[in-house]
Coordinates of C-alpha atoms in Angstrom, one line a residue:
X1 CA -0.5 16.0 -6.9
X2 CA -0.7 19.5 -5.7
X3 CA 1.3 22.4 -7.9
X4 CA 4.0 22.8 -4.9
X5 CA 4.2 18.6 -5.1
X6 CA 4.9 18.6 -8.6
X7 CA 6.8 20.7 -8.8
X8 CA 9.5 19.4 -6.2
X9 CA 9.0 16.7 -8.0
X10 CA 10.6 17.9 -11.2
X11 CA 13.0 19.7 -9.4
X12 CA 13.8 15.8 -7.8
X13 CA 13.7 14.5 -11.6
X14 CA 15.7 16.9 -12.8
X15 CA 18.4 18.4 -10.4
X16 CA 18.3 16.6 -7.1
X17 CA 18.4 12.6 -7.9
X18 CA 21.4 13.2 -9.8
X19 CA 23.5 14.3 -6.2
X20 CA 21.7 12.4 -3.7
X21 CA 20.9 9.4 -5.6
X22 CA 24.5 7.8 -4.8
X23 CA 24.5 7.9 -1.4
X24 CA 21.1 7.6 -0.9
X25 CA 20.5 4.3 -2.1
X26 CA 23.2 3.2 0.0
X27 CA 22.0 3.7 3.6
X28 CA 19.4 1.3 4.4
X29 CA 15.6 1.7 3.5
X30 CA 16.5 3.7 0.7
X31 CA 17.0 2.1 -2.9
X32 CA 17.0 2.9 -7.0
X33 CA 14.3 2.0 -9.3
X34 CA 16.0 0.9 -13.0
X35 CA 13.1 1.3 -15.2
X36 CA 12.8 1.6 -19.0
X37 CA 10.8 4.7 -20.6
X38 CA 7.8 3.3 -21.9
X39 CA 8.1 5.6 -25.1
X40 CA 11.9 6.5 -24.8
X41 CA 13.3 3.0 -24.6
X42 CA 15.4 4.8 -22.5
X43 CA 16.7 4.1 -19.0
X44 CA 16.4 5.8 -15.4
X45 CA 17.3 6.0 -11.8
X46 CA 15.0 7.2 -10.0
X47 CA 15.7 6.9 -5.7
X48 CA 13.1 5.4 -4.1
X49 CA 12.2 4.9 -0.5
X50 CA 12.2 1.5 0.1
X51 CA 10.4 -1.3 2.4
X52 CA 10.4 -5.2 3.4
X53 CA 6.9 -6.6 3.7
X54 CA 8.2 -10.9 4.0
X55 CA 9.5 -11.4 0.8
X56 CA 8.6 -8.7 -0.5
X57 CA 9.0 -4.7 -1.9
X58 CA 7.4 -2.0 -1.0
X59 CA 8.5 1.9 -2.2
X60 CA 6.0 4.6 -1.4
X61 CA 4.6 6.6 -3.7
X62 CA 5.5 10.1 -2.7
X63 CA 4.3 12.0 -5.6
X64 CA 1.3 9.2 -7.2
X65 CA 0.8 6.8 -9.1
X66 CA 1.3 8.4 -12.1
X67 CA 4.6 8.6 -11.5
X68 CA 6.5 8.3 -14.3
X69 CA 9.0 4.8 -12.6
X70 CA 5.6 3.9 -11.4
X71 CA 3.7 3.7 -15.1
X72 CA 6.9 2.2 -16.5
X73 CA 7.4 -0.1 -13.8
X74 CA 3.8 -1.3 -14.4
X75 CA 3.7 -1.1 -18.2
X76 CA 6.7 -3.3 -18.3
X77 CA 5.9 -5.7 -15.3
X78 CA 9.1 -5.1 -13.4
X79 CA 11.9 -3.3 -13.2
X80 CA 14.9 -3.8 -10.3
X81 CA 15.8 -2.4 -7.5
X82 CA 19.5 -1.2 -6.6
X83 CA 19.8 -0.7 -3.0
X84 CA 23.0 -1.3 0.1
X85 CA 25.7 -3.2 -3.1
X86 CA 22.6 -5.5 -4.0
X87 CA 20.8 -5.8 -8.1
X88 CA 17.3 -7.5 -7.5
X89 CA 14.6 -7.9 -10.5
X90 CA 11.4 -7.8 -9.4
X91 CA 7.9 -8.4 -11.2
X92 CA 4.2 -8.3 -10.3
X93 CA 4.1 -4.7 -9.4
X94 CA 0.2 -4.0 -7.6
X95 CA -0.5 -1.0 -6.5
X96 CA -2.5 0.3 -3.7
X97 CA -3.7 3.1 -1.1
X98 CA -2.9 2.6 3.1
X99 CA -4.7 4.6 4.2
X100 CA -3.3 3.7 7.4
X101 CA -0.1 3.4 6.2
X102 CA -0.3 -0.6 8.3
X103 CA 3.1 -1.0 5.4
X104 CA 5.4 1.4 6.5
X105 CA 7.8 1.1 10.0
X106 CA 5.4 2.4 12.7
X107 CA 7.8 5.8 13.9
X108 CA 8.5 6.6 9.8
X109 CA 4.0 7.1 9.0
X110 CA 4.1 10.9 10.5
X111 CA 6.8 12.0 7.9
X112 CA 4.7 10.1 5.4
X113 CA 1.6 11.3 6.5
X114 CA 3.0 15.4 6.5
X115 CA 3.8 13.9 2.6
X116 CA 0.2 12.2 1.9
X117 CA 2.3 9.6 1.4
X118 CA -1.0 7.3 1.0
X119 CA -0.2 5.4 -1.9
X120 CA 2.3 2.2 -2.5
X121 CA 4.3 0.0 -5.0
X122 CA 4.7 -3.8 -4.5
X123 CA 7.1 -6.0 -6.8
X124 CA 7.9 -9.3 -5.5
X125 CA 11.4 -10.8 -6.4
X126 CA 11.7 -12.8 -9.5
X127 CA 12.6 -15.7 -8.0
X128 CA 9.7 -16.2 -5.6
X129 CA 7.0 -18.1 -6.7
X130 CA 4.4 -16.0 -8.3
X131 CA 0.9 -16.3 -5.9
X132 CA -1.6 -13.1 -4.6
X133 CA 0.1 -9.6 -4.2
X134 CA -0.1 -9.1 -0.2
X135 CA -2.7 -6.3 0.8
X136 CA -1.8 -4.2 3.7

């Protein structure tokens, strides 16, 4: 992650997520991941761009897979997604890189490409049967 991306991530985590997050979670294609801190045990809420892929949920990782919320989700084996008034418990996180961005709707690819967002995390709702993660 570049220095600019780190500064933007820090700004978003500290300020923007608190104001923008509640609005975004009500919009199509956005949600908030509720995850538990690995060390603190504290609950956090992080706005995300989310895509459906069959029964699974895929989220873009514009700040990379080393983001705290991704590491927390991997450590816990899941998280909760709040999107459009629904609360969905997710599990079996799988981080992958997709340089072609095949998991993203075509109109959004140029925007994510501009941010060099080629990393994604895929999770399945807790009520779906366990199978191998879908690949791009």
